[in-house]
Structure formats: structure tokens, C-alpha cells
JSON list of C-alpha atoms in Angstrom, two decimals:
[
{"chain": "A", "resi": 838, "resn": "UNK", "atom": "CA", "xyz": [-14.02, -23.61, -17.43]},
{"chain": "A", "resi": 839, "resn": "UNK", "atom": "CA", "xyz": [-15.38, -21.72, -20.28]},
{"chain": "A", "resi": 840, "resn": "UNK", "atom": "CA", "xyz": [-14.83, -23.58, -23.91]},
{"chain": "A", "resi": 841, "resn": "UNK", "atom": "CA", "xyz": [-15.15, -21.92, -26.71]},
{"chain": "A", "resi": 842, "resn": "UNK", "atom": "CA", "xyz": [-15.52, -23.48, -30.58]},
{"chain": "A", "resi": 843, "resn": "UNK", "atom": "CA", "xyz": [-12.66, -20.79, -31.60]},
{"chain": "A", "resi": 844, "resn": "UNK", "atom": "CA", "xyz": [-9.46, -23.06, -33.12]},
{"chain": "A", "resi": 845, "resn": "UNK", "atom": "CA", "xyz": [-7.35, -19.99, -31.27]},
{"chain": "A", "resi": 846, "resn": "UNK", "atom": "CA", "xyz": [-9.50, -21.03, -27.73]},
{"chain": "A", "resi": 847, "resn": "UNK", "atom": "CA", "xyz": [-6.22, -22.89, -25.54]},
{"chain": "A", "resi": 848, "resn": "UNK", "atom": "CA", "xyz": [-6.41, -23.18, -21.71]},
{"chain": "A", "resi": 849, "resn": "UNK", "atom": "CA", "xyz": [-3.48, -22.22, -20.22]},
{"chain": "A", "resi": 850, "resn": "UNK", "atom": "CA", "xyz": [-2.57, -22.76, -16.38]},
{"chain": "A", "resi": 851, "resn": "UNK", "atom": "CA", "xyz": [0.71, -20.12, -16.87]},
{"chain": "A", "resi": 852, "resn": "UNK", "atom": "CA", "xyz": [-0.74, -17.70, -14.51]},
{"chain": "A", "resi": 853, "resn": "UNK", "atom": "CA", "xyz": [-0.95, -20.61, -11.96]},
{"chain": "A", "resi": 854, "resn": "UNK", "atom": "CA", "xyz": [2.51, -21.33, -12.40]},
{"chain": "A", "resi": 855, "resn": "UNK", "atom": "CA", "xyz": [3.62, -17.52, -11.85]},
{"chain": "A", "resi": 856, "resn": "UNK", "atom": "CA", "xyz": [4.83, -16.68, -8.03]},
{"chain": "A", "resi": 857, "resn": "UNK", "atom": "CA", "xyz": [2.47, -14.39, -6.24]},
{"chain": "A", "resi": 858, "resn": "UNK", "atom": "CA", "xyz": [3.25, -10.59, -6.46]},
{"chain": "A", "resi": 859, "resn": "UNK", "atom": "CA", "xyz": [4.07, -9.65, -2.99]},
{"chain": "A", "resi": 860, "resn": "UNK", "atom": "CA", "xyz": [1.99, -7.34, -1.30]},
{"chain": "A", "resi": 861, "resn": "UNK", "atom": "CA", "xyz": [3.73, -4.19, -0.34]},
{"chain": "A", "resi": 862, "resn": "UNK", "atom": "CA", "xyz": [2.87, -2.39, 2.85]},
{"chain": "A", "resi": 863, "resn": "UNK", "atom": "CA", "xyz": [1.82, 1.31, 2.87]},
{"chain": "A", "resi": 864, "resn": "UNK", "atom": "CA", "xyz": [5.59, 2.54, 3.35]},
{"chain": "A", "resi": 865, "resn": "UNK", "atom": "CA", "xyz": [6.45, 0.85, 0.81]},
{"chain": "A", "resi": 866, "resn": "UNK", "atom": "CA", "xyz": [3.88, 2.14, -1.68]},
{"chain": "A", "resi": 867, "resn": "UNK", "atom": "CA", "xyz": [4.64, 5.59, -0.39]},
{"chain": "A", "resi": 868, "resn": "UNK", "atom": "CA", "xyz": [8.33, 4.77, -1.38]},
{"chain": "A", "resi": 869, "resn": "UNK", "atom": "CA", "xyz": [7.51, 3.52, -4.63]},
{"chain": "A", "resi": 870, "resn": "UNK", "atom": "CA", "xyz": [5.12, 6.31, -5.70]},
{"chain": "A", "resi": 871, "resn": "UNK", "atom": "CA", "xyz": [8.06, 9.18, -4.42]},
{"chain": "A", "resi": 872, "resn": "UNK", "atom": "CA", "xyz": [10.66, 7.49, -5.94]},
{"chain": "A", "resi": 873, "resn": "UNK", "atom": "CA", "xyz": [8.28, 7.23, -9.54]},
{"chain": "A", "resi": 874, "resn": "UNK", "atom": "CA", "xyz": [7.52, 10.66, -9.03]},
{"chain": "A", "resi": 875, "resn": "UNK", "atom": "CA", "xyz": [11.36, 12.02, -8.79]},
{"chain": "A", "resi": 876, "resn": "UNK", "atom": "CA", "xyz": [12.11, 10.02, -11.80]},
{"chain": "A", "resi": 877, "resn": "UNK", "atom": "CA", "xyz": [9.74, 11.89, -13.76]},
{"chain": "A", "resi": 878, "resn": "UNK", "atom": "CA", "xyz": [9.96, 15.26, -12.22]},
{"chain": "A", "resi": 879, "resn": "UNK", "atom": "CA", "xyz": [13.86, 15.25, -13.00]},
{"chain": "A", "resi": 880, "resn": "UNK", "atom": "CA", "xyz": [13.10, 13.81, -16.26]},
{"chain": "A", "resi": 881, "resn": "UNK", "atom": "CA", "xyz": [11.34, 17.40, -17.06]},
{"chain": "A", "resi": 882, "resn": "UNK", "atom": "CA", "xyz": [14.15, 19.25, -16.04]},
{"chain": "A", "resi": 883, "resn": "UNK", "atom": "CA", "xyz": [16.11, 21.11, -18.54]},
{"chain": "A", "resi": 884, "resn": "UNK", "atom": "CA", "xyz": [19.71, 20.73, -19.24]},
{"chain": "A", "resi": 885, "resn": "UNK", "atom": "CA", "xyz": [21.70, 22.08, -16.76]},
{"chain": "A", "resi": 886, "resn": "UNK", "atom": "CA", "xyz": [18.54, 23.19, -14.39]},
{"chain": "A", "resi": 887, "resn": "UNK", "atom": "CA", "xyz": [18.85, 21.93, -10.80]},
{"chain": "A", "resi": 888, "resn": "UNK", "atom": "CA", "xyz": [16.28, 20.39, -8.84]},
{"chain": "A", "resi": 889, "resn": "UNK", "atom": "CA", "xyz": [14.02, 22.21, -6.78]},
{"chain": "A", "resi": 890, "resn": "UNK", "atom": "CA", "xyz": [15.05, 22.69, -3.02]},
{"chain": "A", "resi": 891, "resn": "UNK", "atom": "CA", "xyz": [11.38, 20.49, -2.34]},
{"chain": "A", "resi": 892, "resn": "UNK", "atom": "CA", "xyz": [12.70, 17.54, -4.59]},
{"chain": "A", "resi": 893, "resn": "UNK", "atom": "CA", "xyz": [16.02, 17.20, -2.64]},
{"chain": "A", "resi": 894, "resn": "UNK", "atom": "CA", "xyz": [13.53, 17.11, 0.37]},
{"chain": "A", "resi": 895, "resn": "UNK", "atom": "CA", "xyz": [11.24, 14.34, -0.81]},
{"chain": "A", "resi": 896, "resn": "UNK", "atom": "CA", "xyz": [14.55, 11.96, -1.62]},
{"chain": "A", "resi": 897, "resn": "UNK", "atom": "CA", "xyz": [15.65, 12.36, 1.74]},
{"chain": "A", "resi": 898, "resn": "UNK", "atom": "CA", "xyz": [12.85, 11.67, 3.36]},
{"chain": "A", "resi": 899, "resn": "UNK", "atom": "CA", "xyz": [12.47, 8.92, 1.16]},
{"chain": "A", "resi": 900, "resn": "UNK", "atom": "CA", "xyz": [16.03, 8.08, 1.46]},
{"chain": "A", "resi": 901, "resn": "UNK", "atom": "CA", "xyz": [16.05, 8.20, 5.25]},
{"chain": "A", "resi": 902, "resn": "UNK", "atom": "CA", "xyz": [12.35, 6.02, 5.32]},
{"chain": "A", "resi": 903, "resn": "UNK", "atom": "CA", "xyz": [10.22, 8.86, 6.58]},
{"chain": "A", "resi": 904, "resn": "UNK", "atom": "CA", "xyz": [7.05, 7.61, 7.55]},
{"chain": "A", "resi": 905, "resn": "UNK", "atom": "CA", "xyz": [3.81, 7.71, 5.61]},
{"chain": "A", "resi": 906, "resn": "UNK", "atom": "CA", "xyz": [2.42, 11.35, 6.69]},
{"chain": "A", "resi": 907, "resn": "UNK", "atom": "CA", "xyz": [6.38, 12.74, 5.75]},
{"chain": "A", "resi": 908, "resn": "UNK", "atom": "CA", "xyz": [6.02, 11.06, 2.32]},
{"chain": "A", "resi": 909, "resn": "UNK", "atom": "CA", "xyz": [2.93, 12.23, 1.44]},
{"chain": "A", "resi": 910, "resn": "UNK", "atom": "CA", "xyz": [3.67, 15.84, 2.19]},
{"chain": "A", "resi": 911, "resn": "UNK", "atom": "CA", "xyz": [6.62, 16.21, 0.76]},
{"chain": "A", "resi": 912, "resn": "UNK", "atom": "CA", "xyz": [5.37, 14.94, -2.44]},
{"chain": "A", "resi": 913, "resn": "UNK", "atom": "CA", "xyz": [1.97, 17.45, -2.01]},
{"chain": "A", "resi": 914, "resn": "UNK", "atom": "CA", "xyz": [4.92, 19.99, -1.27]},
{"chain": "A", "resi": 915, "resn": "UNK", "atom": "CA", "xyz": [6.50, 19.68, -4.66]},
{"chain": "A", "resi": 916, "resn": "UNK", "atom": "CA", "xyz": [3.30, 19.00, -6.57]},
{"chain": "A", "resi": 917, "resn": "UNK", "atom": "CA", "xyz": [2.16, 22.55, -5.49]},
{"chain": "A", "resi": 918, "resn": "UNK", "atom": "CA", "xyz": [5.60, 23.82, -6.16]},
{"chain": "A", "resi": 919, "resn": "UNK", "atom": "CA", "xyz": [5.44, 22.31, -9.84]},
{"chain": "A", "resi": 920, "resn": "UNK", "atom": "CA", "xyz": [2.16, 23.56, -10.75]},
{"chain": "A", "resi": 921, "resn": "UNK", "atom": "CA", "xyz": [2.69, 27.54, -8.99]},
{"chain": "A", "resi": 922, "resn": "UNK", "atom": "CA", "xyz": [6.05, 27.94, -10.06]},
{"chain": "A", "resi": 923, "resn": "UNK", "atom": "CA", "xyz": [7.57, 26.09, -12.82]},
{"chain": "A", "resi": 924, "resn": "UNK", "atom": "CA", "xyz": [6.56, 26.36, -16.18]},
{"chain": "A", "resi": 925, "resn": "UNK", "atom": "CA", "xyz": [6.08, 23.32, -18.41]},
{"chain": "A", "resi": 926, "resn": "UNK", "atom": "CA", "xyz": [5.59, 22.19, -22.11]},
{"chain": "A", "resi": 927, "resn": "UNK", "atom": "CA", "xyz": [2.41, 20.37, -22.84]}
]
């Protein structure tokens, strides 16, 4: 244990106390990560603009627990679709 002469120096056994994050498998990762990066594509969206055809695509297959390789395309699919077509604001 490292001790310090600092007043502010207090050991503290809280993180000991905390439950253990549970580990999430690759699907679920993969789930997490599409369903972060809908969020924030539709949060770019103007008012009134609909979401791109590829979007829809990715929350189905996200929706309907597509496998790993499905995921991962589909959100490749509307990165490239976001960057050649759609403008955005810095």
C-alpha cells in the first residue's frame, strides 16, 4: 500500500466493494456499438429528414440479433454512406 505524508492521502476499499462489470460477449459489443452509433447518427439528422434506407437496415439487424459479420457491415455500410453522401456541419 502506498502512504503518502499528504493530509488529503485516505485509503479507500470502495472499489472493492463495487460488483464486477460484467463482461459482454462480442454480440453484445457489436449491439452496443450499433445501437451508440444510431443514437448519434439520428441525432444529426435535421428536422423533419428521414433516416437513411442503410440506418433502418443496421436497427434491424440489430433488432433481429444479426450476428457479428451482419453488424459490422451494416454499420461500415452506413459509415460509407455518411461520409459519400450526406453533408454535415463541423
Amino acid at each position: 500500500s502506498i502512504k503518502s505524508t499528504s493530509p488529503l492521502f485516505m485509503e479507500s476499499d470502495f472499489e472493492s466493494a463495487m460488483p464486477e462489470k460484467p463482461e459482454l460477449t462480442l454480440l453484445q459489443q457489436m449491439q452496443e456499438s450499433a445501437t451508440t452509433f444510431i443514437v448519434d447518427i439520428e441525432s444529426k439528422l435535421g428536422e423533419g429528414v428521414d433516416s437513411p434506407t442503410c440506418l433502418e437496415e443496421l436497427k434491424m439487424a440489430r433488432d433481429d440479433n444479426a450476428d457479428v459479420p451482419v453488424l459490422t457491415a451494416k454499420i461500415y455500410e452506413v459509415m460509407i454512406e455518411q461520409g459519400m453522401l450526406y453533408d454535415q456541419d463541423p
